[in-house]
């Protein structure tokens, strides 16, 4: 079994990092011989999509120029990581009502034509099947159903949609809301309990 652990917070004292660590620790206990791939997006300086990248992504490797090969190398590495994983845990702070730029950068690298999605007569098809995904968010506000800021959540709905676009439809969200405010500690404890349940339930 392989777990891909992705973090995207800029902060060392991050709530989402603490919670994904808790997930990894619990997962390791359940899977003592399992492999964990760690991808810290604050420590990985991913390239942006360029002209060379797009040309490489829509052509065959034998046709790539040196510049195209270099532009798409990080994407090849990140796609290989996600293909290898059976379970994926993503730490996602909310920044400006959506995800941090490094997490968007990672998504831009893993959403790859013919590798993680394809277009056919019936439209787009996700190619990553059978993987379990856990997204652990941390936010200062509260965005649950019926809350005044529900419509301002461009984080969870976006992640759910883009993950399903590449075939990742088994996605569980665990939210730690009210961070930095009253109720932060109890929200974190509730998230830890959900993590324990999620990891145990995944077996
Ligand atoms: C640059 C930045 C933007 C933020 N934007 C929002 C926001 O739009 N909505 C919100 O509820 N919290 C926002 N926050 C608060 C964070 O989501 C909160 O502190 C969370 O715990 C950060 O995750 P981390 O602890 O894993 O770093 C923002 C924090 C930062 C640093």
PDB file of C-alpha atoms and ligand atoms in Angstrom:
ATOM      1  CA  UNK A   1       0.000   0.000   0.000  1.00  0.00           C
ATOM      2  CA  UNK A   2       1.246   3.487  -0.805  1.00  0.00           C
ATOM      3  CA  UNK A   3       0.130   6.765   0.739  1.00  0.00           C
ATOM      4  CA  UNK A   4       0.852  10.068  -1.019  1.00  0.00           C
ATOM      5  CA  UNK A   5       1.050  12.857   1.566  1.00  0.00           C
ATOM      6  CA  UNK A   6       0.730  16.361   0.103  1.00  0.00           C
ATOM      7  CA  UNK A   7       1.095  19.530   2.198  1.00  0.00           C
ATOM      8  CA  UNK A   8       0.638  23.066   0.914  1.00  0.00           C
ATOM      9  CA  UNK A   9       0.674  25.425   3.895  1.00  0.00           C
ATOM     10  CA  UNK A  10       3.335  28.141   3.962  1.00  0.00           C
ATOM     11  CA  UNK A  11       3.424  28.002   7.769  1.00  0.00           C
ATOM     12  CA  UNK A  12       5.662  25.783   9.920  1.00  0.00           C
ATOM     13  CA  UNK A  13       3.073  25.897  12.739  1.00  0.00           C
ATOM     14  CA  UNK A  14       0.351  24.984  10.306  1.00  0.00           C
ATOM     15  CA  UNK A  15      -2.899  23.384  11.408  1.00  0.00           C
ATOM     16  CA  UNK A  16      -3.319  21.468   8.146  1.00  0.00           C
ATOM     17  CA  UNK A  17       0.245  20.121   8.479  1.00  0.00           C
ATOM     18  CA  UNK A  18      -0.450  18.924  12.039  1.00  0.00           C
ATOM     19  CA  UNK A  19      -3.609  17.201  10.855  1.00  0.00           C
ATOM     20  CA  UNK A  20      -2.066  15.526   7.809  1.00  0.00           C
ATOM     21  CA  UNK A  21       0.800  14.323  10.076  1.00  0.00           C
ATOM     22  CA  UNK A  22      -1.810  12.833  12.370  1.00  0.00           C
ATOM     23  CA  UNK A  23      -3.355  11.116   9.341  1.00  0.00           C
ATOM     24  CA  UNK A  24       0.023   9.707   8.241  1.00  0.00           C
ATOM     25  CA  UNK A  25       0.840   8.475  11.758  1.00  0.00           C
ATOM     26  CA  UNK A  26      -2.524   6.685  12.037  1.00  0.00           C
ATOM     27  CA  UNK A  27      -2.211   5.273   8.516  1.00  0.00           C
ATOM     28  CA  UNK A  28       1.269   3.908   9.276  1.00  0.00           C
ATOM     29  CA  UNK A  29      -0.084   2.056  12.317  1.00  0.00           C
ATOM     30  CA  UNK A  30      -2.728   0.462  10.104  1.00  0.00           C
ATOM     31  CA  UNK A  31      -0.225  -0.232   7.303  1.00  0.00           C
ATOM     32  CA  UNK A  32       3.116  -1.016   9.001  1.00  0.00           C
ATOM     33  CA  UNK A  33       4.721  -2.171   5.760  1.00  0.00           C
ATOM     34  CA  UNK A  34       3.153   0.621   3.698  1.00  0.00           C
ATOM     35  CA  UNK A  35       5.144   3.222   1.782  1.00  0.00           C
ATOM     36  CA  UNK A  36       4.637   6.971   2.323  1.00  0.00           C
ATOM     37  CA  UNK A  37       5.552   9.449  -0.419  1.00  0.00           C
ATOM     38  CA  UNK A  38       5.862  12.974   1.016  1.00  0.00           C
ATOM     39  CA  UNK A  39       5.337  15.948  -1.261  1.00  0.00           C
ATOM     40  CA  UNK A  40       5.736  19.234   0.598  1.00  0.00           C
ATOM     41  CA  UNK A  41       4.673  21.939  -1.833  1.00  0.00           C
ATOM     42  CA  UNK A  42       6.179  24.703   0.311  1.00  0.00           C
ATOM     43  CA  UNK A  43       9.571  23.063  -0.233  1.00  0.00           C
ATOM     44  CA  UNK A  44       9.014  22.121  -3.895  1.00  0.00           C
ATOM     45  CA  UNK A  45       9.340  24.994  -6.332  1.00  0.00           C
ATOM     46  CA  UNK A  46       7.136  23.816  -9.132  1.00  0.00           C
ATOM     47  CA  UNK A  47       7.450  25.452 -12.541  1.00  0.00           C
ATOM     48  CA  UNK A  48       4.441  27.210 -14.004  1.00  0.00           C
ATOM     49  CA  UNK A  49       2.763  25.992 -17.165  1.00  0.00           C
ATOM     50  CA  UNK A  50       4.636  27.373 -20.180  1.00  0.00           C
ATOM     51  CA  UNK A  51       4.317  27.156 -23.963  1.00  0.00           C
ATOM     52  CA  UNK A  52       6.872  24.299 -23.951  1.00  0.00           C
ATOM     53  CA  UNK A  53       4.872  22.497 -21.264  1.00  0.00           C
ATOM     54  CA  UNK A  54       1.612  22.649 -23.221  1.00  0.00           C
ATOM     55  CA  UNK A  55       3.307  21.511 -26.428  1.00  0.00           C
ATOM     56  CA  UNK A  56       4.900  18.576 -24.616  1.00  0.00           C
ATOM     57  CA  UNK A  57       1.668  17.590 -22.907  1.00  0.00           C
ATOM     58  CA  UNK A  58      -0.146  17.274 -26.248  1.00  0.00           C
ATOM     59  CA  UNK A  59       2.615  15.416 -28.122  1.00  0.00           C
ATOM     60  CA  UNK A  60       4.551  12.166 -27.768  1.00  0.00           C
ATOM     61  CA  UNK A  61       7.860  12.034 -25.810  1.00  0.00           C
ATOM     62  CA  UNK A  62       9.777  10.981 -28.967  1.00  0.00           C
ATOM     63  CA  UNK A  63       8.872  14.348 -30.509  1.00  0.00           C
ATOM     64  CA  UNK A  64       9.872  16.509 -27.530  1.00  0.00           C
ATOM     65  CA  UNK A  65      12.615  19.100 -27.867  1.00  0.00           C
ATOM     66  CA  UNK A  66      15.107  19.471 -25.009  1.00  0.00           C
ATOM     67  CA  UNK A  67      13.180  22.510 -23.724  1.00  0.00           C
ATOM     68  CA  UNK A  68       9.861  20.659 -23.808  1.00  0.00           C
ATOM     69  CA  UNK A  69      11.360  17.670 -21.992  1.00  0.00           C
ATOM     70  CA  UNK A  70      12.738  19.964 -19.280  1.00  0.00           C
ATOM     71  CA  UNK A  71       9.435  21.843 -18.976  1.00  0.00           C
ATOM     72  CA  UNK A  72       7.395  18.692 -18.376  1.00  0.00           C
ATOM     73  CA  UNK A  73       9.876  16.751 -16.183  1.00  0.00           C
ATOM     74  CA  UNK A  74       8.304  17.831 -12.874  1.00  0.00           C
ATOM     75  CA  UNK A  75       4.862  16.878 -14.142  1.00  0.00           C
ATOM     76  CA  UNK A  76       6.115  13.395 -15.090  1.00  0.00           C
ATOM     77  CA  UNK A  77       7.515  12.949 -11.579  1.00  0.00           C
ATOM     78  CA  UNK A  78       4.331  14.158  -9.832  1.00  0.00           C
ATOM     79  CA  UNK A  79       2.062  12.083 -12.079  1.00  0.00           C
ATOM     80  CA  UNK A  80       4.199   8.990 -11.301  1.00  0.00           C
ATOM     81  CA  UNK A  81       3.731   9.666  -7.568  1.00  0.00           C
ATOM     82  CA  UNK A  82      -0.032   9.906  -7.820  1.00  0.00           C
ATOM     83  CA  UNK A  83      -0.262   6.825 -10.066  1.00  0.00           C
ATOM     84  CA  UNK A  84       1.691   4.835  -7.483  1.00  0.00           C
ATOM     85  CA  UNK A  85      -0.499   5.881  -4.540  1.00  0.00           C
ATOM     86  CA  UNK A  86      -3.537   3.914  -3.339  1.00  0.00           C
ATOM     87  CA  UNK A  87      -4.438   6.622  -0.820  1.00  0.00           C
ATOM     88  CA  UNK A  88      -3.811  10.369  -1.043  1.00  0.00           C
ATOM     89  CA  UNK A  89      -4.011  12.864   1.818  1.00  0.00           C
ATOM     90  CA  UNK A  90      -3.918  16.559   0.917  1.00  0.00           C
ATOM     91  CA  UNK A  91      -3.428  19.351   3.455  1.00  0.00           C
ATOM     92  CA  UNK A  92      -5.176  22.442   2.103  1.00  0.00           C
ATOM     93  CA  UNK A  93      -5.332  25.731   3.993  1.00  0.00           C
ATOM     94  CA  UNK A  94      -7.864  28.242   2.718  1.00  0.00           C
ATOM     95  CA  UNK A  95      -6.152  31.307   1.239  1.00  0.00           C
ATOM     96  CA  UNK A  96      -8.359  34.075  -0.083  1.00  0.00           C
ATOM     97  CA  UNK A  97     -11.362  31.751  -0.258  1.00  0.00           C
ATOM     98  CA  UNK A  98      -9.544  29.155  -2.345  1.00  0.00           C
ATOM     99  CA  UNK A  99      -6.408  26.972  -2.291  1.00  0.00           C
ATOM    100  CA  UNK A 100      -2.794  28.190  -1.904  1.00  0.00           C
ATOM    101  CA  UNK A 101      -0.966  28.864  -5.191  1.00  0.00           C
ATOM    102  CA  UNK A 102       1.504  25.950  -4.690  1.00  0.00           C
ATOM    103  CA  UNK A 103      -1.427  23.519  -4.476  1.00  0.00           C
ATOM    104  CA  UNK A 104      -2.874  24.983  -7.688  1.00  0.00           C
ATOM    105  CA  UNK A 105       0.610  24.585  -9.198  1.00  0.00           C
ATOM    106  CA  UNK A 106       0.597  20.883  -8.215  1.00  0.00           C
ATOM    107  CA  UNK A 107      -2.863  20.408  -9.743  1.00  0.00           C
ATOM    108  CA  UNK A 108      -1.691  22.046 -12.978  1.00  0.00           C
ATOM    109  CA  UNK A 109       1.127  19.475 -13.128  1.00  0.00           C
ATOM    110  CA  UNK A 110      -0.963  16.368 -12.393  1.00  0.00           C
ATOM    111  CA  UNK A 111      -3.934  17.113 -14.644  1.00  0.00           C
ATOM    112  CA  UNK A 112      -2.284  15.644 -17.758  1.00  0.00           C
ATOM    113  CA  UNK A 113      -3.919  14.645 -21.010  1.00  0.00           C
ATOM    114  CA  UNK A 114      -3.660  10.872 -21.694  1.00  0.00           C
ATOM    115  CA  UNK A 115      -2.093  10.302 -18.261  1.00  0.00           C
ATOM    116  CA  UNK A 116      -4.741  11.373 -15.750  1.00  0.00           C
ATOM    117  CA  UNK A 117      -7.617  12.298 -18.083  1.00  0.00           C
ATOM    118  CA  UNK A 118      -8.555  11.763 -21.709  1.00  0.00           C
ATOM    119  CA  UNK A 119     -11.104  13.130 -24.153  1.00  0.00           C
ATOM    120  CA  UNK A 120     -13.290  10.654 -26.021  1.00  0.00           C
ATOM    121  CA  UNK A 121     -16.560  10.710 -27.953  1.00  0.00           C
ATOM    122  CA  UNK A 122     -18.418  11.011 -24.679  1.00  0.00           C
ATOM    123  CA  UNK A 123     -16.320  13.913 -23.430  1.00  0.00           C
ATOM    124  CA  UNK A 124     -13.635  13.964 -20.727  1.00  0.00           C
ATOM    125  CA  UNK A 125     -12.823  10.836 -18.761  1.00  0.00           C
ATOM    126  CA  UNK A 126     -10.780  10.637 -15.560  1.00  0.00           C
ATOM    127  CA  UNK A 127      -8.112   7.941 -15.674  1.00  0.00           C
ATOM    128  CA  UNK A 128      -7.257   7.641 -11.966  1.00  0.00           C
ATOM    129  CA  UNK A 129      -9.652   5.043 -10.630  1.00  0.00           C
ATOM    130  CA  UNK A 130      -9.828   3.158  -7.341  1.00  0.00           C
ATOM    131  CA  UNK A 131      -7.873   5.584  -5.139  1.00  0.00           C
ATOM    132  CA  UNK A 132      -9.096   7.043  -1.867  1.00  0.00           C
ATOM    133  CA  UNK A 133      -8.503  10.744  -1.266  1.00  0.00           C
ATOM    134  CA  UNK A 134      -8.706  12.653   2.019  1.00  0.00           C
ATOM    135  CA  UNK A 135      -8.584  16.445   1.900  1.00  0.00           C
ATOM    136  CA  UNK A 136      -7.901  18.131   5.236  1.00  0.00           C
ATOM    137  CA  UNK A 137      -8.643  21.846   5.170  1.00  0.00           C
ATOM    138  CA  UNK A 138      -7.950  24.579   7.718  1.00  0.00           C
ATOM    139  CA  UNK A 139      -9.753  27.909   7.618  1.00  0.00           C
ATOM    140  CA  UNK A 140     -10.264  30.914   9.881  1.00  0.00           C
ATOM    141  CA  UNK A 141     -13.925  31.176   8.952  1.00  0.00           C
ATOM    142  CA  UNK A 142     -16.796  28.703   8.674  1.00  0.00           C
ATOM    143  CA  UNK A 143     -18.284  27.731   5.325  1.00  0.00           C
ATOM    144  CA  UNK A 144     -20.623  24.809   6.071  1.00  0.00           C
ATOM    145  CA  UNK A 145     -24.043  24.322   4.503  1.00  0.00           C
ATOM    146  CA  UNK A 146     -26.392  27.154   5.439  1.00  0.00           C
ATOM    147  CA  UNK A 147     -23.645  29.414   6.817  1.00  0.00           C
ATOM    148  CA  UNK A 148     -23.526  33.031   5.554  1.00  0.00           C
ATOM    149  CA  UNK A 149     -20.166  32.391   3.840  1.00  0.00           C
ATOM    150  CA  UNK A 150     -21.071  29.072   2.213  1.00  0.00           C
ATOM    151  CA  UNK A 151     -20.964  30.668  -1.258  1.00  0.00           C
ATOM    152  CA  UNK A 152     -17.459  32.026  -0.609  1.00  0.00           C
ATOM    153  CA  UNK A 153     -16.000  28.517  -0.410  1.00  0.00           C
ATOM    154  CA  UNK A 154     -14.051  28.239  -3.666  1.00  0.00           C
ATOM    155  CA  UNK A 155     -11.744  25.727  -2.037  1.00  0.00           C
ATOM    156  CA  UNK A 156     -13.677  22.492  -1.334  1.00  0.00           C
ATOM    157  CA  UNK A 157     -16.028  22.635  -4.371  1.00  0.00           C
ATOM    158  CA  UNK A 158     -13.081  23.335  -6.679  1.00  0.00           C
ATOM    159  CA  UNK A 159     -11.013  20.508  -5.226  1.00  0.00           C
ATOM    160  CA  UNK A 160     -13.935  18.080  -5.432  1.00  0.00           C
ATOM    161  CA  UNK A 161     -14.525  18.978  -9.083  1.00  0.00           C
ATOM    162  CA  UNK A 162     -10.932  18.899 -10.313  1.00  0.00           C
ATOM    163  CA  UNK A 163     -10.192  15.644  -8.450  1.00  0.00           C
ATOM    164  CA  UNK A 164     -13.268  14.004 -10.016  1.00  0.00           C
ATOM    165  CA  UNK A 165     -12.144  15.315 -13.438  1.00  0.00           C
ATOM    166  CA  UNK A 166      -9.082  13.040 -13.203  1.00  0.00           C
ATOM    167  CA  UNK A 167     -11.117  10.126 -11.842  1.00  0.00           C
ATOM    168  CA  UNK A 168     -10.662  10.688  -8.107  1.00  0.00           C
ATOM    169  CA  UNK A 169     -14.275  10.426  -7.008  1.00  0.00           C
ATOM    170  CA  UNK A 170     -13.804   8.761  -3.608  1.00  0.00           C
ATOM    171  CA  UNK A 171     -12.944  11.974  -1.740  1.00  0.00           C
ATOM    172  CA  UNK A 172     -13.535  12.678   1.963  1.00  0.00           C
ATOM    173  CA  UNK A 173     -13.215  16.237   3.258  1.00  0.00           C
ATOM    174  CA  UNK A 174     -12.265  16.936   6.867  1.00  0.00           C
ATOM    175  CA  UNK A 175     -12.501  20.620   7.799  1.00  0.00           C
ATOM    176  CA  UNK A 176     -10.851  22.389  10.729  1.00  0.00           C
ATOM    177  CA  UNK A 177     -12.725  25.696  10.767  1.00  0.00           C
ATOM    178  CA  UNK A 178     -12.564  28.728  13.128  1.00  0.00           C
ATOM    179  CA  UNK A 179      -8.741  28.562  13.203  1.00  0.00           C
ATOM    180  CA  UNK A 180      -7.155  31.484  15.039  1.00  0.00           C
ATOM    181  CA  UNK A 181     -10.543  32.202  16.711  1.00  0.00           C
ATOM    182  CA  UNK A 182     -12.704  30.953  19.521  1.00  0.00           C
ATOM    183  CA  UNK A 183     -13.510  27.310  18.916  1.00  0.00           C
ATOM    184  CA  UNK A 184     -10.228  26.578  17.100  1.00  0.00           C
ATOM    185  CA  UNK A 185      -9.068  23.894  19.548  1.00  0.00           C
ATOM    186  CA  UNK A 186     -12.378  22.013  19.608  1.00  0.00           C
ATOM    187  CA  UNK A 187     -12.554  22.168  15.781  1.00  0.00           C
ATOM    188  CA  UNK A 188      -9.044  20.638  15.634  1.00  0.00           C
ATOM    189  CA  UNK A 189      -9.995  17.906  18.089  1.00  0.00           C
ATOM    190  CA  UNK A 190     -13.104  17.106  16.044  1.00  0.00           C
ATOM    191  CA  UNK A 191     -10.928  16.918  12.918  1.00  0.00           C
ATOM    192  CA  UNK A 192      -8.516  14.507  14.673  1.00  0.00           C
ATOM    193  CA  UNK A 193     -11.460  12.262  15.641  1.00  0.00           C
ATOM    194  CA  UNK A 194     -12.673  12.304  12.024  1.00  0.00           C
ATOM    195  CA  UNK A 195      -9.173  11.423  10.814  1.00  0.00           C
ATOM    196  CA  UNK A 196      -9.002   8.393  13.143  1.00  0.00           C
ATOM    197  CA  UNK A 197     -12.409   7.261  11.946  1.00  0.00           C
ATOM    198  CA  UNK A 198     -11.556   7.862   8.282  1.00  0.00           C
ATOM    199  CA  UNK A 199      -8.308   5.859   8.424  1.00  0.00           C
ATOM    200  CA  UNK A 200      -9.884   2.982  10.369  1.00  0.00           C
ATOM    201  CA  UNK A 201     -12.931   3.043   8.079  1.00  0.00           C
ATOM    202  CA  UNK A 202     -10.710   2.863   4.994  1.00  0.00           C
ATOM    203  CA  UNK A 203      -9.688  -0.709   5.951  1.00  0.00           C
TER     204      UNK A 203
HETATM  205  C1  LIG B   1      -2.638  34.439   2.987  1.00  0.00           C
HETATM  206  C2  LIG B   1      -3.770  33.944   3.823  1.00  0.00           C
HETATM  207  C3  LIG B   1      -5.060  34.030   3.352  1.00  0.00           C
HETATM  208  C4  LIG B   1      -6.121  33.564   4.110  1.00  0.00           C
HETATM  209  N1  LIG B   1      -7.385  33.613   3.601  1.00  0.00           N
HETATM  210  C5  LIG B   1      -8.423  33.087   4.306  1.00  0.00           C
HETATM  211  C6  LIG B   1      -9.751  33.085   3.774  1.00  0.00           C
HETATM  212  O1  LIG B   1     -10.025  33.537   2.675  1.00  0.00           O
HETATM  213  N2  LIG B   1     -10.732  32.548   4.521  1.00  0.00           N
HETATM  214  C7  LIG B   1     -10.500  31.983   5.754  1.00  0.00           C
HETATM  215  O2  LIG B   1     -11.442  31.477   6.376  1.00  0.00           O
HETATM  216  N3  LIG B   1      -9.253  31.967   6.277  1.00  0.00           N
HETATM  217  C8  LIG B   1      -8.222  32.500   5.583  1.00  0.00           C
HETATM  218  N4  LIG B   1      -6.951  32.490   6.109  1.00  0.00           N
HETATM  219  C9  LIG B   1      -6.721  31.828   7.406  1.00  0.00           C
HETATM  220  C10 LIG B   1      -6.205  30.429   7.197  1.00  0.00           C
HETATM  221  O3  LIG B   1      -7.038  29.651   6.365  1.00  0.00           O
HETATM  222  C11 LIG B   1      -6.017  29.714   8.532  1.00  0.00           C
HETATM  223  O4  LIG B   1      -5.064  30.443   9.297  1.00  0.00           O
HETATM  224  C12 LIG B   1      -5.542  28.291   8.356  1.00  0.00           C
HETATM  225  O5  LIG B   1      -5.328  27.702   9.607  1.00  0.00           O
HETATM  226  C13 LIG B   1      -4.253  28.244   7.537  1.00  0.00           C
HETATM  227  O6  LIG B   1      -3.838  26.912   7.361  1.00  0.00           O
HETATM  228  P1  LIG B   1      -2.499  26.401   8.057  1.00  0.00           P
HETATM  229  O7  LIG B   1      -2.729  26.563   9.547  1.00  0.00           O
HETATM  230  O8  LIG B   1      -2.414  24.989   7.659  1.00  0.00           O
HETATM  231  O9  LIG B   1      -1.376  27.238   7.571  1.00  0.00           O
HETATM  232  C14 LIG B   1      -5.883  32.982   5.379  1.00  0.00           C
HETATM  233  C15 LIG B   1      -4.563  32.913   5.860  1.00  0.00           C
HETATM  234  C16 LIG B   1      -3.523  33.384   5.095  1.00  0.00           C
HETATM  235  C17 LIG B   1      -2.116  33.263   5.614  1.00  0.00           C
END
